[in-house]
Tab-separated table of C-alpha atoms in Angstrom:
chain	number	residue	atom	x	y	z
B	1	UNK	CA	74.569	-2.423	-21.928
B	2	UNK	CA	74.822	-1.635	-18.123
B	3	UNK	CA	76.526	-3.327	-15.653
B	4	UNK	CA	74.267	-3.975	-12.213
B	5	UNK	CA	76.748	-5.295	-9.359
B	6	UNK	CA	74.647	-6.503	-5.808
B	7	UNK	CA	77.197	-6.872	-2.488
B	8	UNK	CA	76.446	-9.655	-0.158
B	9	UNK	CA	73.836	-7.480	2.066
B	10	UNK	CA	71.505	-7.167	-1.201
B	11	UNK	CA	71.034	-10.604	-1.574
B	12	UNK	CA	71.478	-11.301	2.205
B	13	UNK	CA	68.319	-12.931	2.204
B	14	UNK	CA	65.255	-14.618	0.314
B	15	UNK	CA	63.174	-11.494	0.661
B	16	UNK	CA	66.212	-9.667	-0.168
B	17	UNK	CA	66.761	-11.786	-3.351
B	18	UNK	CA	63.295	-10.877	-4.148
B	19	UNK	CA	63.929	-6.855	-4.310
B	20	UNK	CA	66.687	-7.454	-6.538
B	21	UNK	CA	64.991	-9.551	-8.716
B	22	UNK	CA	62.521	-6.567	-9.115
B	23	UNK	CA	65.421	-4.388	-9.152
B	24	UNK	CA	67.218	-5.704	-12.460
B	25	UNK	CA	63.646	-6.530	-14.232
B	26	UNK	CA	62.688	-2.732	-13.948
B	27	UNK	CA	61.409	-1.834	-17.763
B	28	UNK	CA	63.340	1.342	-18.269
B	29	UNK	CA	66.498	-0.570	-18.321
B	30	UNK	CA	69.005	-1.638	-20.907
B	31	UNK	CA	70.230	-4.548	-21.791
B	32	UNK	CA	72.032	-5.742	-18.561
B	33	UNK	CA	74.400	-7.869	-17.175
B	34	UNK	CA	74.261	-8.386	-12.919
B	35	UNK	CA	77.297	-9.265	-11.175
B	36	UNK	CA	76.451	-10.717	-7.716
B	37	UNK	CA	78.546	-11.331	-4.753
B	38	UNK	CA	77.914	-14.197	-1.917
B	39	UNK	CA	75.265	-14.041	0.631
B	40	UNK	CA	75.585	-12.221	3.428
B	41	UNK	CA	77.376	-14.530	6.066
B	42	UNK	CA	78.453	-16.840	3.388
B	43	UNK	CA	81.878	-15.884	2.909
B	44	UNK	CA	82.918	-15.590	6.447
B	45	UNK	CA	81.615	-19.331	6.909
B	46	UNK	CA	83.583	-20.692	3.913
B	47	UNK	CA	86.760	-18.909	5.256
B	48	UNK	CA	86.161	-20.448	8.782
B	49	UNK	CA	85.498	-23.848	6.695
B	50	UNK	CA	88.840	-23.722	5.209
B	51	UNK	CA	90.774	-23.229	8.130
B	52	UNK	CA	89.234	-25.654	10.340
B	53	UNK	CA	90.805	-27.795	7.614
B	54	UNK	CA	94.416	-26.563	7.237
B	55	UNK	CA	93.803	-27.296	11.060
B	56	UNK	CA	93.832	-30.980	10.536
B	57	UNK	CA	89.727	-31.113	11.795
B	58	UNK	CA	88.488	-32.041	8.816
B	59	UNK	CA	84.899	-33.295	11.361
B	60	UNK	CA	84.069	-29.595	12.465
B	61	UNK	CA	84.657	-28.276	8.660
B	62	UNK	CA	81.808	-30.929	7.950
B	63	UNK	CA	79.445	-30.189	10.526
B	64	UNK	CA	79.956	-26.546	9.860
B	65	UNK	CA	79.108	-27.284	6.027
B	66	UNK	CA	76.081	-29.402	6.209
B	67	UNK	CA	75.001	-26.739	8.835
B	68	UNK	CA	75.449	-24.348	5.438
B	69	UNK	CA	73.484	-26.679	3.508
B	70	UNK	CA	71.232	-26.453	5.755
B	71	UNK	CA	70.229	-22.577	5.610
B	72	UNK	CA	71.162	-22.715	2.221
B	73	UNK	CA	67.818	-25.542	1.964
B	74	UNK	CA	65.766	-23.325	4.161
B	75	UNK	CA	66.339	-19.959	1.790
B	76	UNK	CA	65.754	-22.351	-1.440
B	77	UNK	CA	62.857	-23.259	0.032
B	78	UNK	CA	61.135	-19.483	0.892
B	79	UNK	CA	62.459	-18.443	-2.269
B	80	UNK	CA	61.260	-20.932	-4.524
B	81	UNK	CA	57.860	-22.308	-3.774
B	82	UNK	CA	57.162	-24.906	-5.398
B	83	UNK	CA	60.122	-25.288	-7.446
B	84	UNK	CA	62.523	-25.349	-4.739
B	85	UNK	CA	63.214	-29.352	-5.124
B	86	UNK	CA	64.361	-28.518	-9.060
B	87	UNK	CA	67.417	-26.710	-7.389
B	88	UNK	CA	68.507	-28.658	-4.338
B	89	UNK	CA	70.385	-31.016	-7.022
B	90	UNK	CA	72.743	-28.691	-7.851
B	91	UNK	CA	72.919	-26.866	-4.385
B	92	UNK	CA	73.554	-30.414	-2.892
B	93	UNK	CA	76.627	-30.897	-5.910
B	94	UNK	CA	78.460	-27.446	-4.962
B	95	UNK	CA	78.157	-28.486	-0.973
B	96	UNK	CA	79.233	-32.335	-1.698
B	97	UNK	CA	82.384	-30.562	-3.922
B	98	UNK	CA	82.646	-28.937	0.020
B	99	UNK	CA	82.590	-32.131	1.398
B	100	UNK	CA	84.805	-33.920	-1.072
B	101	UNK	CA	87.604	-31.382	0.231
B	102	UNK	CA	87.203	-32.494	3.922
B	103	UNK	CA	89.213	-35.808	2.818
B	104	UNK	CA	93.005	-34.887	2.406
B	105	UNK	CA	94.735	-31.874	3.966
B	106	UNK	CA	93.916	-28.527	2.234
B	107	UNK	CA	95.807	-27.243	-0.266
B	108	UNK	CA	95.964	-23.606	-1.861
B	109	UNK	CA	93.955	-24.740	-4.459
B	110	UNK	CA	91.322	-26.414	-2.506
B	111	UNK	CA	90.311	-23.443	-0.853
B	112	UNK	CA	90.341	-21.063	-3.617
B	113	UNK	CA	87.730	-23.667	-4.914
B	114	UNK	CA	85.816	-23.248	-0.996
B	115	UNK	CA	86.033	-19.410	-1.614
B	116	UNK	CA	84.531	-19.577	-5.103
B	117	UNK	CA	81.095	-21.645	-3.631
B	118	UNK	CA	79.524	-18.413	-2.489
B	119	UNK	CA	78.944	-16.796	-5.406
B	120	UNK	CA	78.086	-19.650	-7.479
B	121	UNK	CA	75.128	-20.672	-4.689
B	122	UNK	CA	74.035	-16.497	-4.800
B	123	UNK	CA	73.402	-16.449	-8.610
B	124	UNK	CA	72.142	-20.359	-8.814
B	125	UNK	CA	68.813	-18.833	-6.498
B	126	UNK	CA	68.831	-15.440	-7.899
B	127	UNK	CA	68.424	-16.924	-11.504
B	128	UNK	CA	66.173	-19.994	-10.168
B	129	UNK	CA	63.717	-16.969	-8.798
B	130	UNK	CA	64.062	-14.942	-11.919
B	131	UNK	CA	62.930	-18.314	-14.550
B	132	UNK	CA	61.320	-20.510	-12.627
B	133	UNK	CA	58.752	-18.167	-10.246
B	134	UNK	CA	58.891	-14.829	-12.027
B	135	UNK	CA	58.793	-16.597	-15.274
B	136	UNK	CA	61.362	-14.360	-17.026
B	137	UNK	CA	63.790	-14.989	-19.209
B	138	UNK	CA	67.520	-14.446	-18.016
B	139	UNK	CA	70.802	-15.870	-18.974
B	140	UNK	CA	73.190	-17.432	-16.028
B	141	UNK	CA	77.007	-16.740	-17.330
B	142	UNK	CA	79.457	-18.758	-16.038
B	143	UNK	CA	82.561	-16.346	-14.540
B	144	UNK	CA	84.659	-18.680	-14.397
B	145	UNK	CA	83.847	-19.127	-18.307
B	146	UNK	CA	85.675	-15.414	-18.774
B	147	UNK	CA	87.375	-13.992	-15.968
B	148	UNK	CA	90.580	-14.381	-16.285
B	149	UNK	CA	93.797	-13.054	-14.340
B	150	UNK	CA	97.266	-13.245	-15.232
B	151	UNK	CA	100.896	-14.837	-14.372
B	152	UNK	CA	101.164	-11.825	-12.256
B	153	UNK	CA	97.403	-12.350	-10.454
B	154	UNK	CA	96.089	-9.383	-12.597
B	155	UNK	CA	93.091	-8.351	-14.285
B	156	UNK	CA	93.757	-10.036	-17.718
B	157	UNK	CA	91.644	-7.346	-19.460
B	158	UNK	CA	92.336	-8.691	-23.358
B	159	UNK	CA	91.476	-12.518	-22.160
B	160	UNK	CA	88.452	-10.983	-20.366
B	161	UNK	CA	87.082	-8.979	-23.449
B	162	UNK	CA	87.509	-11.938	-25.938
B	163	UNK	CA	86.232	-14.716	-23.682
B	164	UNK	CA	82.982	-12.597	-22.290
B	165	UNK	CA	82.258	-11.705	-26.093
B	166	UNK	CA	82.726	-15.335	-27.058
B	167	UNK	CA	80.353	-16.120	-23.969
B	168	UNK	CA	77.578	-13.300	-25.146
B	169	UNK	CA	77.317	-14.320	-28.905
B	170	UNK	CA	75.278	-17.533	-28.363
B	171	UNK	CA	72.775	-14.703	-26.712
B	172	UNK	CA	72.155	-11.887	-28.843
B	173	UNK	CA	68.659	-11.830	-28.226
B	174	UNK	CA	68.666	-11.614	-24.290
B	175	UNK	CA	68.685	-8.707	-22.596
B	176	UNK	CA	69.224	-9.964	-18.702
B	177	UNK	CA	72.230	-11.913	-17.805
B	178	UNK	CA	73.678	-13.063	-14.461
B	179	UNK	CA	76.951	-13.454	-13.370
B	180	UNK	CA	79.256	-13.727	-10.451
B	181	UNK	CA	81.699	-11.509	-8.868
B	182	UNK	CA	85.057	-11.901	-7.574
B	183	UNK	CA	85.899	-15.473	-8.950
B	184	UNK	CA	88.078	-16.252	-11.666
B	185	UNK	CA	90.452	-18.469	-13.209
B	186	UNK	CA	94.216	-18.140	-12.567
B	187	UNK	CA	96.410	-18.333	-15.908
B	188	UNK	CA	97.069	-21.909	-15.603
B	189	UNK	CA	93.162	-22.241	-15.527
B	190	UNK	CA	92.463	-23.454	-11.701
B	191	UNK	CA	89.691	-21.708	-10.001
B	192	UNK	CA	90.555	-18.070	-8.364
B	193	UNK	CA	89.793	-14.949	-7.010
B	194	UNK	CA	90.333	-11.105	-7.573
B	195	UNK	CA	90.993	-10.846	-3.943
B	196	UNK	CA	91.387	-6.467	-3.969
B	197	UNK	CA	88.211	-5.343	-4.721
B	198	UNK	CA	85.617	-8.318	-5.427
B	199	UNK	CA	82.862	-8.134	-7.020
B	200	UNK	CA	82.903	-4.199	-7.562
B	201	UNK	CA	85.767	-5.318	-9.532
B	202	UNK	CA	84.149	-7.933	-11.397
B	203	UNK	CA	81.557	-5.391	-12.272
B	204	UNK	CA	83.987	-2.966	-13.670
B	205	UNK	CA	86.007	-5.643	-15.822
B	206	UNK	CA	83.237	-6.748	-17.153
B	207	UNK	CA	82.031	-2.956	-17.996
B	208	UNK	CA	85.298	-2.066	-19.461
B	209	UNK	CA	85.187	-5.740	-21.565
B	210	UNK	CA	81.455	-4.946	-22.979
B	211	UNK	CA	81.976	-0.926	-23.626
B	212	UNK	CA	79.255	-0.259	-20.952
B	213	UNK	CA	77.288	2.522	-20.851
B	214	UNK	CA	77.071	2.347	-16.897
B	215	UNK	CA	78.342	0.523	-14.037
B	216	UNK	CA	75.814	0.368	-11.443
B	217	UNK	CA	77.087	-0.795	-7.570
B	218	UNK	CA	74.457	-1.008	-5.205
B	219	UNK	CA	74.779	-1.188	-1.696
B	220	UNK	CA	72.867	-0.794	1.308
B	221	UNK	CA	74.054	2.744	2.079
B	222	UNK	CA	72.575	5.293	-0.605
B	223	UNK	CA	76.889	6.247	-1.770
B	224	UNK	CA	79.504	7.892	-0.608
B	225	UNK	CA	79.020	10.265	2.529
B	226	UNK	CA	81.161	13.532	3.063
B	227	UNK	CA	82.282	11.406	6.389
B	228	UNK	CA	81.596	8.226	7.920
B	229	UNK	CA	77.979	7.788	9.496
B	230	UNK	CA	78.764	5.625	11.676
B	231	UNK	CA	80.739	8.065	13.933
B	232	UNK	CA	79.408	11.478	12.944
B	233	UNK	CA	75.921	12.573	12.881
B	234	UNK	CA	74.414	14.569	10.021
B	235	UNK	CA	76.231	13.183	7.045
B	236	UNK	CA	74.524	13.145	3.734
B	237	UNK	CA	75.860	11.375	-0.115
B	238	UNK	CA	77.950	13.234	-1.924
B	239	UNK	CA	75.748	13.727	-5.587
B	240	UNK	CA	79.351	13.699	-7.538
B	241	UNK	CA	83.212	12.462	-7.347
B	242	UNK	CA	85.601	12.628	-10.398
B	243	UNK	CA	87.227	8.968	-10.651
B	244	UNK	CA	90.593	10.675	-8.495
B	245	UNK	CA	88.179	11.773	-5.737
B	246	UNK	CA	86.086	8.478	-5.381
B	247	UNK	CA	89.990	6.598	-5.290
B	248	UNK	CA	91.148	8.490	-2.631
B	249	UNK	CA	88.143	7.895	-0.553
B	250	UNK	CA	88.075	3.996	-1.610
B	251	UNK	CA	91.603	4.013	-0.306
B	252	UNK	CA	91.860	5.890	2.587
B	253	UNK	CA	88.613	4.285	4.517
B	254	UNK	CA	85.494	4.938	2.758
B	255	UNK	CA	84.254	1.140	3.228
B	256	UNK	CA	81.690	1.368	0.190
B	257	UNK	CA	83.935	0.841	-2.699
B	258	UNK	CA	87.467	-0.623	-3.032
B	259	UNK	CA	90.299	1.700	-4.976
B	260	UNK	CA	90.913	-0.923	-7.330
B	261	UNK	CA	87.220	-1.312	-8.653
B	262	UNK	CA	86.998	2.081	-10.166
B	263	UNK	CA	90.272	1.528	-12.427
B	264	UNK	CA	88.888	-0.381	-15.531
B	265	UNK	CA	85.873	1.846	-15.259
B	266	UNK	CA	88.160	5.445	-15.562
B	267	UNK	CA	90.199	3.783	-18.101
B	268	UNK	CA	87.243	3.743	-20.312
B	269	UNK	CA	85.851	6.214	-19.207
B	270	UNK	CA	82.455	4.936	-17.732
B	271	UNK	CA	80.445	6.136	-14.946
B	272	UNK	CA	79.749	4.540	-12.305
B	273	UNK	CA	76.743	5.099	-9.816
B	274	UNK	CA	76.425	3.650	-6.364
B	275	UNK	CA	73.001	2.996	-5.585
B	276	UNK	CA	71.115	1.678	-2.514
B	277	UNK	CA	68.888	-1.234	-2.418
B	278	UNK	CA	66.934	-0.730	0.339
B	279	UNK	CA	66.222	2.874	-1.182
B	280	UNK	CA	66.332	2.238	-5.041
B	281	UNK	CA	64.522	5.466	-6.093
B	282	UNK	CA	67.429	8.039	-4.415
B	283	UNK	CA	70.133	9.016	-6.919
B	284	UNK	CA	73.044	7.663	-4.748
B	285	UNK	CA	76.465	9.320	-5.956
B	286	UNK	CA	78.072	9.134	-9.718
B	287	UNK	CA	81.686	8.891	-10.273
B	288	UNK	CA	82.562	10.091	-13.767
B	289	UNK	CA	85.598	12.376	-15.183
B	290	UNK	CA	83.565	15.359	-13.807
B	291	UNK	CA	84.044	17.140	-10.738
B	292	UNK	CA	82.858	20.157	-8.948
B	293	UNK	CA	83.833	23.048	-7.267
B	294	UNK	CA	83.702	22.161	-4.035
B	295	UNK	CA	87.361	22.516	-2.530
B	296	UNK	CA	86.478	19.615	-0.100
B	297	UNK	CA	83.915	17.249	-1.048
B	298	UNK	CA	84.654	14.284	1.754
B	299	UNK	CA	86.526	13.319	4.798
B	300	UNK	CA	87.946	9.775	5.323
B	301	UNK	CA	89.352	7.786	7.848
B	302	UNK	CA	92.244	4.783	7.684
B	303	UNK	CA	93.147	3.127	10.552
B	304	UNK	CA	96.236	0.673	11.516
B	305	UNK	CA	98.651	3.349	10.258
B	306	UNK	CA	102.408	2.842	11.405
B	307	UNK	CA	104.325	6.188	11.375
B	308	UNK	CA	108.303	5.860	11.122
B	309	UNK	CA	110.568	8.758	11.438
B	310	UNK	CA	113.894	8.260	10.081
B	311	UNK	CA	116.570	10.654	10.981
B	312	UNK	CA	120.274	10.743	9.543
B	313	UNK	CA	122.580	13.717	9.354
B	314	UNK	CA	124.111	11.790	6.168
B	315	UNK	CA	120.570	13.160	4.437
B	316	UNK	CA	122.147	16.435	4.475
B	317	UNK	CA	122.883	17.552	0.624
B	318	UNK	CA	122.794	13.743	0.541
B	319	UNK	CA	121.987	12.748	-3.485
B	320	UNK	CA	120.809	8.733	-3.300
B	321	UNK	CA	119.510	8.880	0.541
B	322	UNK	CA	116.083	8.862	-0.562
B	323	UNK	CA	116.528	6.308	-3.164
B	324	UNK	CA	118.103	3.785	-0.544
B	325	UNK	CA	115.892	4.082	2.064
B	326	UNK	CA	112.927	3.678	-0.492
B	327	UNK	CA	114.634	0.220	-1.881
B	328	UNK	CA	114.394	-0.836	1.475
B	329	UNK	CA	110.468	-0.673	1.943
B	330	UNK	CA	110.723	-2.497	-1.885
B	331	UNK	CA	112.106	-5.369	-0.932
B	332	UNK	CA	110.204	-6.113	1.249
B	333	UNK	CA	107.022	-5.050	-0.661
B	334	UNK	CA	105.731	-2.478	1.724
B	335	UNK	CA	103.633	0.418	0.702
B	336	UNK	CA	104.097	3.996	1.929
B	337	UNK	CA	101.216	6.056	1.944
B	338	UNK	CA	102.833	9.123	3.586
B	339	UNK	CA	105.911	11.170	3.342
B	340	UNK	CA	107.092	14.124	4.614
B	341	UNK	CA	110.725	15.328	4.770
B	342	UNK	CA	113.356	17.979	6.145
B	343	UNK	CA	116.956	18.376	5.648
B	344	UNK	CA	117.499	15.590	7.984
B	345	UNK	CA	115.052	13.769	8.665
B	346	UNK	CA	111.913	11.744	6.502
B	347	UNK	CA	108.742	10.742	8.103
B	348	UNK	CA	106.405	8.038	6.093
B	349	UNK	CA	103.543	5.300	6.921
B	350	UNK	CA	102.922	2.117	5.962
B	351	UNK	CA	99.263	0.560	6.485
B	352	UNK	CA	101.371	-3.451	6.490
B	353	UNK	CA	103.597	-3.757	9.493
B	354	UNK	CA	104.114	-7.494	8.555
B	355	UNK	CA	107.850	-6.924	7.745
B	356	UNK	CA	108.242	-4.071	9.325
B	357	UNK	CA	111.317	-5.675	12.019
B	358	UNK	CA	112.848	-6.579	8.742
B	359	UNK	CA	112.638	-3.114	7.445
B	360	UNK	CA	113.706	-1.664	10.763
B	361	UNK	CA	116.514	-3.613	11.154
B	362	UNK	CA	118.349	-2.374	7.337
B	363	UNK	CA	117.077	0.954	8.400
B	364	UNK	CA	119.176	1.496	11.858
B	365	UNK	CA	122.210	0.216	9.753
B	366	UNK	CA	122.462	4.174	8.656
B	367	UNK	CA	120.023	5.660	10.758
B	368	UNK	CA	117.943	6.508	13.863
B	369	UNK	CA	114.547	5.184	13.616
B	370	UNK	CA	111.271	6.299	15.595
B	371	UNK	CA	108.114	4.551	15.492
B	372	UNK	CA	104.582	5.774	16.191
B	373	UNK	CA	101.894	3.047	16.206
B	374	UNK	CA	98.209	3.296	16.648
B	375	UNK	CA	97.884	5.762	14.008
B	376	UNK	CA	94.813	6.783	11.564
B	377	UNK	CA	95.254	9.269	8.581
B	378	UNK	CA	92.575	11.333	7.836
B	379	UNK	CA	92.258	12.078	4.719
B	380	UNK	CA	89.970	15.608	3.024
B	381	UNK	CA	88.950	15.050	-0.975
B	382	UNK	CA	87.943	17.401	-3.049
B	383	UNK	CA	88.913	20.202	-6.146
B	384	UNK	CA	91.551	21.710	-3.934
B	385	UNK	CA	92.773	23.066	-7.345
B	386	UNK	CA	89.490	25.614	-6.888
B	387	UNK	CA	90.392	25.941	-2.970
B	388	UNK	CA	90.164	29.914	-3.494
B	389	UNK	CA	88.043	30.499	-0.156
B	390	UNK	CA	90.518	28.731	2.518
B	391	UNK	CA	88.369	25.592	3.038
B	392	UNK	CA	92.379	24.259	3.602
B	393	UNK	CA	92.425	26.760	6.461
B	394	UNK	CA	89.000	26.131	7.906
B	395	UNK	CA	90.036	22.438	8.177
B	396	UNK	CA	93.177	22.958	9.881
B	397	UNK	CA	91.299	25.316	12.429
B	398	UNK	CA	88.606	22.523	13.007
B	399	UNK	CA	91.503	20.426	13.990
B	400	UNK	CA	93.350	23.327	16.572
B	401	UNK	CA	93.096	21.180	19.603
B	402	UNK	CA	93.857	17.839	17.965
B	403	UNK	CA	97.568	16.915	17.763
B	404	UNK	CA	98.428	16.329	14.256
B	405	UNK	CA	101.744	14.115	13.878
B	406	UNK	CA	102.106	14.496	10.205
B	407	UNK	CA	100.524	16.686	7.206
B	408	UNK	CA	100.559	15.694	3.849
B	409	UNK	CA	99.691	18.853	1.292
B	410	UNK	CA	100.132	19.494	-2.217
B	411	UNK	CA	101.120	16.134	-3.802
B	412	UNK	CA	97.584	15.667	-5.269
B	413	UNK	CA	94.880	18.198	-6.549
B	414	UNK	CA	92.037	15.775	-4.975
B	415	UNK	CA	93.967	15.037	-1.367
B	416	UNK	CA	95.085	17.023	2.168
B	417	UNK	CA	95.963	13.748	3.920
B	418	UNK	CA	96.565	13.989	7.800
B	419	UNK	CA	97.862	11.723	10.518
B	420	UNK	CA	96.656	11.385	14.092
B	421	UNK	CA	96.615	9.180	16.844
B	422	UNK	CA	93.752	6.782	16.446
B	423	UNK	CA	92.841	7.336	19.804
B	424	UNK	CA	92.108	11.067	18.236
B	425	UNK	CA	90.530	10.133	15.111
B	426	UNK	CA	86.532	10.467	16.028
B	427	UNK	CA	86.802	13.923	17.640
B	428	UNK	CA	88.902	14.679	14.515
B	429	UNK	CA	86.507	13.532	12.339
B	430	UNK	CA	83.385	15.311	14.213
B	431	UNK	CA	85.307	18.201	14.534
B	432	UNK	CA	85.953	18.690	10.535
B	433	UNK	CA	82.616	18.054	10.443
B	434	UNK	CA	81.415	20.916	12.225
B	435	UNK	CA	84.470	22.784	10.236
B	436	UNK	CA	84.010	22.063	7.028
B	437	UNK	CA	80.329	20.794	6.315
B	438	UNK	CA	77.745	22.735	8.846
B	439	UNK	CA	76.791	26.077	8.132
């Protein structure tokens, strides 16, 4: 069994729907299971739907949905000729459950149920196209039939595993099913979402549940660059990550996968490739328990970063400092991605200032407290365990004439993680890209 996921970009369109249909029919593969997320566009518009209506104007949520049903008409159409008026039915019942919301104020519920639409209206085409014009046989799995999530919004990976075998035994015989990403049911069994990670993490529950042989996430970018291509010229795919390499990317920047969605996947210990759609025959880059021996494989960027320097002379042979000043960012559920400390004084960042008055506040109680906004870590990945030729050093001469607030080195075999002003970050990012990459 593999495990084909297809973002919103791959199924953007009726010609795109097409390709993929192709894509997941090719004969050299095994039996499959494709996990699709919302058309492009789609999710944006349902998100805009909902809060028109916790804005109390219930009339422009439905003019903005029948304008939906509209497009969502017009693609049936082009994709489905001749058998396009076999569908609208049940597009028209998953726009009317739209409309039916439009009548009393919006609840939490309600638009968990707006958010799920996408991906229901993706894989009702897909597998229309597949059946009913390319005459093949397919099976459409319900998601909501299996994925489940917990009391504490988790993965519930044993629920998962027993419901999506339940789901499969009916079909023994089939070898192509369809599915949707990112929705769920909650534990008291109300329509949900997976919210970190999507549909890449759809794809790698459902590969952990089935013991897959591969999980496949294709894109429309042929995977992970050694830096972003949108800012620096000359980047290429890096061929392989270990599972540790490919989180730190996911989690400091690179947009193409989420951190979360590799978990289930390194758990069990199944590769995953990212592949590109719009270039199906390159090899993209595979993710497995391997790695090389590059030193530095990758440079990321993460923007949004707030930098707080906390300074006390109480730190000094202080035991329990640390300890209190980390309870603080606890309570009120803040992350901290970076830390660096002296004898009297800690510097960290946190990628959430939503509480961060809150936190400040308890902090001055025993401390003096600097903050640095408008930060971006950059962040190098790689075997620095095999860093025997100073690719450490070449970075940090790359970066001579950029002013580096903070340096993070040594915590992780896979991770140099450094912090700049934003306003720095693309000449930091071109410059470790003539350091590092060109020869």
């Amino acid at each position: 069994m593999k495990i084909l996921k297809f973002g919103g970009t791959s199924v953007g369109s009726a010609q795109r729907m097409r390709e993929v249909a192709e894509l997941i029919h090719a004969p050299h593969l095994a039996r499959r299971i494709v996990v699709l997320s919302a058309m492009s566009g789609t999710t944006n518009a349902l998100v805009e739907i909902a809060g028109l209506l916790y804005g109390g104007d219930a009339a422009a949520a439905e003019a903005r949905i029948r304008f939906l049903q509209q497009r969502y008409h017009e693609v049936a159409r082009e994709l489905l000729p001749g058998h396009a008026e076999a569908v609208l039915p049940t597009l028209g019942q998953h726009f009317q459950t739209l409309l039916d919301l439009t009548a009393a104020p919006l609840s939490a519920d309600g638009e968990r149920v707006i958010l799920a639409q996408g991906e229901l209206l993706s894989t009702l085409l897909v597998h229309a196209y597949v059946t009913r014009v390319l005459g093949r046989p397919a099976v459409l799995l319900p998601a909501l039939d299996f994925m489940r999530i917990d009391t504490d919004e988790e993965p519930d990976a044993p629920a998962i595993r027993e419901l999506l075998a339940a789901t499969l035994a009916p079909h023994a015989a089939e070898r192509l099913f369809i599915t949707q990403g990112y929705i769920c049911r909650s534990a008291q069994g109300s329509i949900d979402n997976l919210k970190r990670g999507g549909s890449d993490y759809s794809a790698s529950l459902i590969g952990a549940a089935v013991g897959a042989e591969e999980i496949q996430i294709w894109t429309d970018i042929d995977g992970l660059h050694n830096n972003d291509p949108r800012i620096v010229q000359g980047t290429y795919p890096i061929r392989e990550l270990s599972f540790d390499e490919a989180a730190e990317l996911a989690y400091f920047g690179a947009k193409i996968l989420h951190p979360s969605s590799v978990l289930p996947a390194r758990q069990h210990g199944i590769p995953v490739r990212l592949l590109n759609t719009m270039q199906p025959e390159a090899p993209g880059t595979l993710i497995s328990a391997k790695t090389g021996a590059e030193a530095i494989k990758a440079v990321a960027a993460k923007d949004g970063i707030t930098a707080i320097n906390v300074k006390s002379s109480r730190m000094l042979l202080a035991h329990g400092f640390l300890r209190s000043l980390f309870e603080i960012f606890e309570r009120y559920r803040t992350s901290i991605d970076m830390i660096t400390t002296s004898e009297v004084a800690v510097s960290l960042t946190i990628d959430d200032a939503g509480r961060l008055p809150q936190i400040l506040d308890e902090l001055r109680r025993f401390c003096s407290v600097e903050v640095d906004e408008n930060q971006s870590i950059i962040c190098l990945v790689g075997n620095l365990l095999q860093d025997a030729h100073g690719a450490a050093n070449r970075a940090f001469t790359a970066l001579k004439d950029i002013p580096v607030r903070m340096i993070s080195y040594g915590g992780s075999p896979n991770n140099i993680s450094i912090l700049v002003r934003t306003d720095d970050k693309v000449r930091a990012l071109q410059a470790l890209n003539a350091g590092l990459f060109q020869r």
